[in-house]
Structure formats: structure tokens, C-alpha cells
Amino acid sequence: MIGRLNHVAIAVKDLTASTALYRDTLGARVSQPLPQPEHGVTVVFVELPNTKIELLEPTGPDSPVARFLERNPDGGIHHICYEVDDILAARDRLKATGARVLGSGEPRIGAHGKPVLFLHPKDFCGTLVELEQA
Ligand code: CO
């Protein structure tokens, strides 16, 4: 059911410093910061040949990423995103197995303008999983 790895998202405290690390130290191509107030984050996309890294900085203390950074003060991997062909079919199949879909269970529009859902980390090896319709 899942297809390509679309991205790995890393929560960071300092988006400017983290962007410079990826651009200057690691030599990657990085985007301009993209505010996403509806998700409580500002995002920088790091373009790799086979996938993307998303650097997520919380927009304020109420952001879910701010709470993640309280538990992980150095930053850390926040979620991984897999592509699926049909997000509603994927959701229904997962729910039928007992997996928990976060929020209302209805897809929202994610960072790339496509429908996304998040799955409970306790059901997936301790990893927050995002599904994005390819
Ligand atoms: Co994501």
C-alpha cells in the first residue's frame, strides 16, 4: 500500500541555523522558509535526489512541534511521510486493522498542497507516520 518515502521531517529550535547546517555544512539545496500557520510550523524543504527533508520550526508555544521540542531539546525526527495512491482507501484499510488516525480522520491539505493524514506513533513502531496522496 505505501509507496515512496516522500519526506522525513525534523523538528528544530532554530530554523535559520538548521537551514545553514544543511546548506553550508551538508551542501544540500534548501528552500526559502514557508510559514504554515494552520499546522503551527515554518518549514524549510531540503531537496535531496531521492527524497526531501523538512525542517520544522514551531510558530509558537501551542504548536505540536513546540511540545515535541520540550521533550527533545536538541531537535529530532518528528515524522516520516509515505506516499499512497488513494488516501481514503488507505485510511479505511488502516482503521479496519485498528490503527488510529489522528484528528478528525479526514485528510487535510499538507505542506505540498496534497491531502495528508497522520497515524498514531504507538501503532507504528513509535514513529509518527504521515500519509500523503501521491
Ligand atoms: Co510532513
PDB file of N, CA and C in Angstrom, residues 8-85:
ATOM      1  N   VAL A   8      11.219  13.102   5.298  1.00  0.00           N
ATOM      2  CA  VAL A   8      11.467  12.935   6.727  1.00  0.00           C
ATOM      3  C   VAL A   8      11.430  14.333   7.315  1.00  0.00           C
ATOM      4  N   ALA A   9      10.642  14.516   8.372  1.00  0.00           N
ATOM      5  CA  ALA A   9      10.514  15.837   8.989  1.00  0.00           C
ATOM      6  C   ALA A   9      11.315  15.868  10.288  1.00  0.00           C
ATOM      7  N   ILE A  10      12.103  16.922  10.441  1.00  0.00           N
ATOM      8  CA  ILE A  10      12.949  17.092  11.620  1.00  0.00           C
ATOM      9  C   ILE A  10      12.530  18.372  12.325  1.00  0.00           C
ATOM     10  N   ALA A  11      12.193  18.243  13.599  1.00  0.00           N
ATOM     11  CA  ALA A  11      11.841  19.411  14.402  1.00  0.00           C
ATOM     12  C   ALA A  11      13.113  20.124  14.822  1.00  0.00           C
ATOM     13  N   VAL A  12      13.128  21.450  14.678  1.00  0.00           N
ATOM     14  CA  VAL A  12      14.313  22.233  15.027  1.00  0.00           C
ATOM     15  C   VAL A  12      13.896  23.457  15.839  1.00  0.00           C
ATOM     16  N   LYS A  13      14.800  23.897  16.709  1.00  0.00           N
ATOM     17  CA  LYS A  13      14.531  25.094  17.511  1.00  0.00           C
ATOM     18  C   LYS A  13      14.849  26.355  16.731  1.00  0.00           C
ATOM     19  N   ASP A  14      15.874  26.276  15.886  1.00  0.00           N
ATOM     20  CA  ASP A  14      16.380  27.464  15.192  1.00  0.00           C
ATOM     21  C   ASP A  14      16.441  27.144  13.697  1.00  0.00           C
ATOM     22  N   LEU A  15      15.432  27.598  12.980  1.00  0.00           N
ATOM     23  CA  LEU A  15      15.328  27.248  11.562  1.00  0.00           C
ATOM     24  C   LEU A  15      16.467  27.864  10.748  1.00  0.00           C
ATOM     25  N   THR A  16      16.875  29.074  11.099  1.00  0.00           N
ATOM     26  CA  THR A  16      17.970  29.720  10.364  1.00  0.00           C
ATOM     27  C   THR A  16      19.260  28.923  10.502  1.00  0.00           C
ATOM     28  N   ALA A  17      19.582  28.538  11.735  1.00  0.00           N
ATOM     29  CA  ALA A  17      20.820  27.789  11.970  1.00  0.00           C
ATOM     30  C   ALA A  17      20.738  26.402  11.322  1.00  0.00           C
ATOM     31  N   SER A  18      19.567  25.771  11.395  1.00  0.00           N
ATOM     32  CA  SER A  18      19.421  24.421  10.837  1.00  0.00           C
ATOM     33  C   SER A  18      19.485  24.459   9.314  1.00  0.00           C
ATOM     34  N   THR A  19      18.910  25.497   8.729  1.00  0.00           N
ATOM     35  CA  THR A  19      18.977  25.642   7.276  1.00  0.00           C
ATOM     36  C   THR A  19      20.424  25.843   6.829  1.00  0.00           C
ATOM     37  N   ALA A  20      21.155  26.654   7.575  1.00  0.00           N
ATOM     38  CA  ALA A  20      22.566  26.882   7.242  1.00  0.00           C
ATOM     39  C   ALA A  20      23.363  25.594   7.373  1.00  0.00           C
ATOM     40  N   LEU A  21      23.031  24.777   8.366  1.00  0.00           N
ATOM     41  CA  LEU A  21      23.724  23.499   8.560  1.00  0.00           C
ATOM     42  C   LEU A  21      23.532  22.603   7.336  1.00  0.00           C
ATOM     43  N   TYR A  22      22.288  22.510   6.877  1.00  0.00           N
ATOM     44  CA  TYR A  22      22.026  21.656   5.719  1.00  0.00           C
ATOM     45  C   TYR A  22      22.609  22.245   4.433  1.00  0.00           C
ATOM     46  N   ARG A  23      22.531  23.564   4.288  1.00  0.00           N
ATOM     47  CA  ARG A  23      23.014  24.214   3.072  1.00  0.00           C
ATOM     48  C   ARG A  23      24.544  24.262   3.036  1.00  0.00           C
ATOM     49  N   ASP A  24      25.158  24.714   4.126  1.00  0.00           N
ATOM     50  CA  ASP A  24      26.593  25.019   4.103  1.00  0.00           C
ATOM     51  C   ASP A  24      27.441  23.820   4.533  1.00  0.00           C
ATOM     52  N   THR A  25      27.027  23.141   5.588  1.00  0.00           N
ATOM     53  CA  THR A  25      27.840  22.025   6.091  1.00  0.00           C
ATOM     54  C   THR A  25      27.581  20.770   5.280  1.00  0.00           C
ATOM     55  N   LEU A  26      26.310  20.486   5.006  1.00  0.00           N
ATOM     56  CA  LEU A  26      25.972  19.256   4.284  1.00  0.00           C
ATOM     57  C   LEU A  26      25.867  19.475   2.776  1.00  0.00           C
ATOM     58  N   GLY A  27      25.864  20.729   2.338  1.00  0.00           N
ATOM     59  CA  GLY A  27      25.889  21.002   0.910  1.00  0.00           C
ATOM     60  C   GLY A  27      24.610  20.663   0.183  1.00  0.00           C
ATOM     61  N   ALA A  28      23.471  20.831   0.856  1.00  0.00           N
ATOM     62  CA  ALA A  28      22.187  20.487   0.235  1.00  0.00           C
ATOM     63  C   ALA A  28      21.516  21.745  -0.322  1.00  0.00           C
ATOM     64  N   ARG A  29      20.573  21.510  -1.244  1.00  0.00           N
ATOM     65  CA  ARG A  29      19.757  22.593  -1.778  1.00  0.00           C
ATOM     66  C   ARG A  29      18.573  22.796  -0.840  1.00  0.00           C
ATOM     67  N   VAL A  30      18.365  24.025  -0.404  1.00  0.00           N
ATOM     68  CA  VAL A  30      17.301  24.309   0.568  1.00  0.00           C
ATOM     69  C   VAL A  30      16.376  25.384   0.008  1.00  0.00           C
ATOM     70  N   SER A  31      15.115  25.342   0.462  1.00  0.00           N
ATOM     71  CA  SER A  31      14.123  26.321   0.017  1.00  0.00           C
ATOM     72  C   SER A  31      14.141  27.537   0.931  1.00  0.00           C
ATOM     73  N   GLN A  32      13.376  28.540   0.550  1.00  0.00           N
ATOM     74  CA  GLN A  32      13.082  29.636   1.463  1.00  0.00           C
ATOM     75  C   GLN A  32      12.138  29.118   2.551  1.00  0.00           C
ATOM     76  N   PRO A  33      12.133  29.749   3.730  1.00  0.00           N
ATOM     77  CA  PRO A  33      11.176  29.353   4.772  1.00  0.00           C
ATOM     78  C   PRO A  33       9.745  29.590   4.312  1.00  0.00           C
ATOM     79  N   LEU A  34       8.876  28.624   4.612  1.00  0.00           N
ATOM     80  CA  LEU A  34       7.474  28.686   4.199  1.00  0.00           C
ATOM     81  C   LEU A  34       6.598  28.606   5.446  1.00  0.00           C
ATOM     82  N   PRO A  35       5.967  29.723   5.834  1.00  0.00           N
ATOM     83  CA  PRO A  35       5.091  29.677   7.012  1.00  0.00           C
ATOM     84  C   PRO A  35       3.843  28.837   6.727  1.00  0.00           C
ATOM     85  N   GLN A  36       3.494  27.988   7.675  1.00  0.00           N
ATOM     86  CA  GLN A  36       2.277  27.178   7.562  1.00  0.00           C
ATOM     87  C   GLN A  36       1.498  27.309   8.857  1.00  0.00           C
ATOM     88  N   PRO A  37       0.859  28.473   9.038  1.00  0.00           N
ATOM     89  CA  PRO A  37       0.213  28.744  10.329  1.00  0.00           C
ATOM     90  C   PRO A  37      -0.846  27.706  10.689  1.00  0.00           C
ATOM     91  N   GLU A  38      -1.509  27.126   9.690  1.00  0.00           N
ATOM     92  CA  GLU A  38      -2.550  26.144  10.010  1.00  0.00           C
ATOM     93  C   GLU A  38      -1.973  24.873  10.618  1.00  0.00           C
ATOM     94  N   HIS A  39      -0.664  24.639  10.429  1.00  0.00           N
ATOM     95  CA  HIS A  39      -0.004  23.488  11.044  1.00  0.00           C
ATOM     96  C   HIS A  39       0.920  23.902  12.193  1.00  0.00           C
ATOM     97  N   GLY A  40       0.985  25.216  12.467  1.00  0.00           N
ATOM     98  CA  GLY A  40       1.784  25.687  13.600  1.00  0.00           C
ATOM     99  C   GLY A  40       3.281  25.593  13.383  1.00  0.00           C
ATOM    100  N   VAL A  41       3.694  25.632  12.113  1.00  0.00           N
ATOM    101  CA  VAL A  41       5.135  25.498  11.835  1.00  0.00           C
ATOM    102  C   VAL A  41       5.548  26.422  10.693  1.00  0.00           C
ATOM    103  N   THR A  42       6.854  26.707  10.671  1.00  0.00           N
ATOM    104  CA  THR A  42       7.503  27.253   9.488  1.00  0.00           C
ATOM    105  C   THR A  42       8.419  26.157   8.964  1.00  0.00           C
ATOM    106  N   VAL A  43       8.380  25.932   7.643  1.00  0.00           N
ATOM    107  CA  VAL A  43       9.057  24.786   7.050  1.00  0.00           C
ATOM    108  C   VAL A  43      10.127  25.257   6.066  1.00  0.00           C
ATOM    109  N   VAL A  44      11.270  24.579   6.095  1.00  0.00           N
ATOM    110  CA  VAL A  44      12.253  24.679   5.016  1.00  0.00           C
ATOM    111  C   VAL A  44      12.373  23.300   4.395  1.00  0.00           C
ATOM    112  N   PHE A  45      12.289  23.231   3.078  1.00  0.00           N
ATOM    113  CA  PHE A  45      12.441  21.975   2.365  1.00  0.00           C
ATOM    114  C   PHE A  45      13.891  21.807   1.949  1.00  0.00           C
ATOM    115  N   VAL A  46      14.461  20.671   2.276  1.00  0.00           N
ATOM    116  CA  VAL A  46      15.800  20.297   1.824  1.00  0.00           C
ATOM    117  C   VAL A  46      15.601  19.273   0.712  1.00  0.00           C
ATOM    118  N   GLU A  47      16.051  19.632  -0.490  1.00  0.00           N
ATOM    119  CA  GLU A  47      15.823  18.773  -1.655  1.00  0.00           C
ATOM    120  C   GLU A  47      16.995  17.814  -1.820  1.00  0.00           C
ATOM    121  N   LEU A  48      16.727  16.543  -1.708  1.00  0.00           N
ATOM    122  CA  LEU A  48      17.731  15.517  -1.958  1.00  0.00           C
ATOM    123  C   LEU A  48      17.363  14.792  -3.252  1.00  0.00           C
ATOM    124  N   PRO A  49      18.313  14.078  -3.857  1.00  0.00           N
ATOM    125  CA  PRO A  49      17.995  13.435  -5.137  1.00  0.00           C
ATOM    126  C   PRO A  49      16.837  12.441  -5.047  1.00  0.00           C
ATOM    127  N   ASN A  50      16.701  11.771  -3.912  1.00  0.00           N
ATOM    128  CA  ASN A  50      15.679  10.719  -3.839  1.00  0.00           C
ATOM    129  C   ASN A  50      14.548  11.002  -2.870  1.00  0.00           C
ATOM    130  N   THR A  51      14.632  12.082  -2.094  1.00  0.00           N
ATOM    131  CA  THR A  51      13.543  12.409  -1.175  1.00  0.00           C
ATOM    132  C   THR A  51      13.751  13.831  -0.673  1.00  0.00           C
ATOM    133  N   LYS A  52      12.996  14.219   0.324  1.00  0.00           N
ATOM    134  CA  LYS A  52      13.132  15.554   0.911  1.00  0.00           C
ATOM    135  C   LYS A  52      13.288  15.424   2.421  1.00  0.00           C
ATOM    136  N   ILE A  53      13.935  16.399   3.000  1.00  0.00           N
ATOM    137  CA  ILE A  53      13.923  16.591   4.447  1.00  0.00           C
ATOM    138  C   ILE A  53      13.158  17.883   4.690  1.00  0.00           C
ATOM    139  N   GLU A  54      12.277  17.871   5.675  1.00  0.00           N
ATOM    140  CA  GLU A  54      11.576  19.092   6.059  1.00  0.00           C
ATOM    141  C   GLU A  54      12.052  19.503   7.444  1.00  0.00           C
ATOM    142  N   LEU A  55      12.557  20.714   7.527  1.00  0.00           N
ATOM    143  CA  LEU A  55      12.941  21.267   8.824  1.00  0.00           C
ATOM    144  C   LEU A  55      11.747  22.049   9.352  1.00  0.00           C
ATOM    145  N   LEU A  56      11.254  21.678  10.527  1.00  0.00           N
ATOM    146  CA  LEU A  56      10.050  22.267  11.104  1.00  0.00           C
ATOM    147  C   LEU A  56      10.409  23.084  12.337  1.00  0.00           C
ATOM    148  N   GLU A  57      10.087  24.371  12.288  1.00  0.00           N
ATOM    149  CA  GLU A  57      10.250  25.218  13.472  1.00  0.00           C
ATOM    150  C   GLU A  57       8.863  25.641  13.938  1.00  0.00           C
ATOM    151  N   PRO A  58       8.565  25.476  15.235  1.00  0.00           N
ATOM    152  CA  PRO A  58       7.227  25.857  15.713  1.00  0.00           C
ATOM    153  C   PRO A  58       7.000  27.362  15.590  1.00  0.00           C
ATOM    154  N   THR A  59       5.760  27.736  15.300  1.00  0.00           N
ATOM    155  CA  THR A  59       5.423  29.161  15.204  1.00  0.00           C
ATOM    156  C   THR A  59       5.128  29.758  16.567  1.00  0.00           C
ATOM    157  N   GLY A  60       4.890  28.920  17.571  1.00  0.00           N
ATOM    158  CA  GLY A  60       4.603  29.438  18.907  1.00  0.00           C
ATOM    159  C   GLY A  60       4.512  28.299  19.893  1.00  0.00           C
ATOM    160  N   PRO A  61       4.293  28.636  21.164  1.00  0.00           N
ATOM    161  CA  PRO A  61       4.316  27.607  22.212  1.00  0.00           C
ATOM    162  C   PRO A  61       3.177  26.593  22.109  1.00  0.00           C
ATOM    163  N   ASP A  62       2.101  26.916  21.387  1.00  0.00           N
ATOM    164  CA  ASP A  62       0.978  25.985  21.278  1.00  0.00           C
ATOM    165  C   ASP A  62       1.150  24.991  20.139  1.00  0.00           C
ATOM    166  N   SER A  63       2.200  25.168  19.345  1.00  0.00           N
ATOM    167  CA  SER A  63       2.421  24.255  18.223  1.00  0.00           C
ATOM    168  C   SER A  63       2.743  22.856  18.730  1.00  0.00           C
ATOM    169  N   PRO A  64       2.219  21.813  18.072  1.00  0.00           N
ATOM    170  CA  PRO A  64       2.596  20.445  18.458  1.00  0.00           C
ATOM    171  C   PRO A  64       4.103  20.229  18.381  1.00  0.00           C
ATOM    172  N   VAL A  65       4.750  20.946  17.483  1.00  0.00           N
ATOM    173  CA  VAL A  65       6.206  20.795  17.355  1.00  0.00           C
ATOM    174  C   VAL A  65       6.917  21.437  18.555  1.00  0.00           C
ATOM    175  N   ALA A  66       6.328  22.468  19.149  1.00  0.00           N
ATOM    176  CA  ALA A  66       6.912  23.065  20.357  1.00  0.00           C
ATOM    177  C   ALA A  66       6.896  22.053  21.494  1.00  0.00           C
ATOM    178  N   ARG A  67       5.818  21.302  21.617  1.00  0.00           N
ATOM    179  CA  ARG A  67       5.750  20.283  22.673  1.00  0.00           C
ATOM    180  C   ARG A  67       6.754  19.176  22.413  1.00  0.00           C
ATOM    181  N   PHE A  68       6.927  18.809  21.146  1.00  0.00           N
ATOM    182  CA  PHE A  68       7.938  17.804  20.790  1.00  0.00           C
ATOM    183  C   PHE A  68       9.330  18.288  21.202  1.00  0.00           C
ATOM    184  N   LEU A  69       9.616  19.567  20.974  1.00  0.00           N
ATOM    185  CA  LEU A  69      10.942  20.100  21.310  1.00  0.00           C
ATOM    186  C   LEU A  69      11.162  20.202  22.816  1.00  0.00           C
ATOM    187  N   GLU A  70      10.072  20.307  23.579  1.00  0.00           N
ATOM    188  CA  GLU A  70      10.241  20.267  25.038  1.00  0.00           C
ATOM    189  C   GLU A  70      10.780  18.902  25.465  1.00  0.00           C
ATOM    190  N   ARG A  71      10.323  17.860  24.796  1.00  0.00           N
ATOM    191  CA  ARG A  71      10.791  16.505  25.130  1.00  0.00           C
ATOM    192  C   ARG A  71      12.109  16.178  24.447  1.00  0.00           C
ATOM    193  N   ASN A  72      12.420  16.879  23.364  1.00  0.00           N
ATOM    194  CA  ASN A  72      13.634  16.619  22.572  1.00  0.00           C
ATOM    195  C   ASN A  72      14.347  17.949  22.328  1.00  0.00           C
ATOM    196  N   PRO A  73      15.017  18.455  23.343  1.00  0.00           N
ATOM    197  CA  PRO A  73      15.540  19.836  23.247  1.00  0.00           C
ATOM    198  C   PRO A  73      16.584  20.044  22.156  1.00  0.00           C
ATOM    199  N   ASP A  74      17.227  18.984  21.693  1.00  0.00           N
ATOM    200  CA  ASP A  74      18.192  19.138  20.595  1.00  0.00           C
ATOM    201  C   ASP A  74      17.529  19.051  19.230  1.00  0.00           C
ATOM    202  N   GLY A  75      16.211  18.888  19.196  1.00  0.00           N
ATOM    203  CA  GLY A  75      15.524  18.586  17.950  1.00  0.00           C
ATOM    204  C   GLY A  75      15.509  17.092  17.724  1.00  0.00           C
ATOM    205  N   GLY A  76      14.900  16.676  16.636  1.00  0.00           N
ATOM    206  CA  GLY A  76      14.851  15.245  16.360  1.00  0.00           C
ATOM    207  C   GLY A  76      13.873  14.937  15.246  1.00  0.00           C
ATOM    208  N   ILE A  77      13.887  13.673  14.844  1.00  0.00           N
ATOM    209  CA  ILE A  77      12.971  13.247  13.784  1.00  0.00           C
ATOM    210  C   ILE A  77      11.549  13.302  14.325  1.00  0.00           C
ATOM    211  N   HIS A  78      10.705  14.085  13.670  1.00  0.00           N
ATOM    212  CA  HIS A  78       9.333  14.299  14.133  1.00  0.00           C
ATOM    213  C   HIS A  78       8.358  13.332  13.475  1.00  0.00           C
ATOM    214  N   HIS A  79       8.490  13.148  12.166  1.00  0.00           N
ATOM    215  CA  HIS A  79       7.643  12.160  11.477  1.00  0.00           C
ATOM    216  C   HIS A  79       8.281  11.780  10.150  1.00  0.00           C
ATOM    217  N   ILE A  80       7.761  10.691   9.589  1.00  0.00           N
ATOM    218  CA  ILE A  80       8.146  10.303   8.237  1.00  0.00           C
ATOM    219  C   ILE A  80       6.882  10.212   7.404  1.00  0.00           C
ATOM    220  N   CYS A  81       7.014  10.519   6.120  1.00  0.00           N
ATOM    221  CA  CYS A  81       5.840  10.611   5.241  1.00  0.00           C
ATOM    222  C   CYS A  81       5.987   9.643   4.083  1.00  0.00           C
ATOM    223  N   TYR A  82       5.000   8.759   3.969  1.00  0.00           N
ATOM    224  CA  TYR A  82       4.932   7.807   2.867  1.00  0.00           C
ATOM    225  C   TYR A  82       3.831   8.232   1.898  1.00  0.00           C
ATOM    226  N   GLU A  83       4.064   7.981   0.641  1.00  0.00           N
ATOM    227  CA  GLU A  83       3.037   8.261  -0.363  1.00  0.00           C
ATOM    228  C   GLU A  83       2.093   7.065  -0.499  1.00  0.00           C
ATOM    229  N   VAL A  84       0.830   7.391  -0.723  1.00  0.00           N
ATOM    230  CA  VAL A  84      -0.167   6.366  -1.052  1.00  0.00           C
ATOM    231  C   VAL A  84      -0.942   6.850  -2.278  1.00  0.00           C
ATOM    232  N   ASP A  85      -1.448   5.904  -3.047  1.00  0.00           N
ATOM    233  CA  ASP A  85      -2.189   6.270  -4.255  1.00  0.00           C
ATOM    234  C   ASP A  85      -3.568   6.839  -3.930  1.00  0.00           C
TER     235      ASP A  85
END
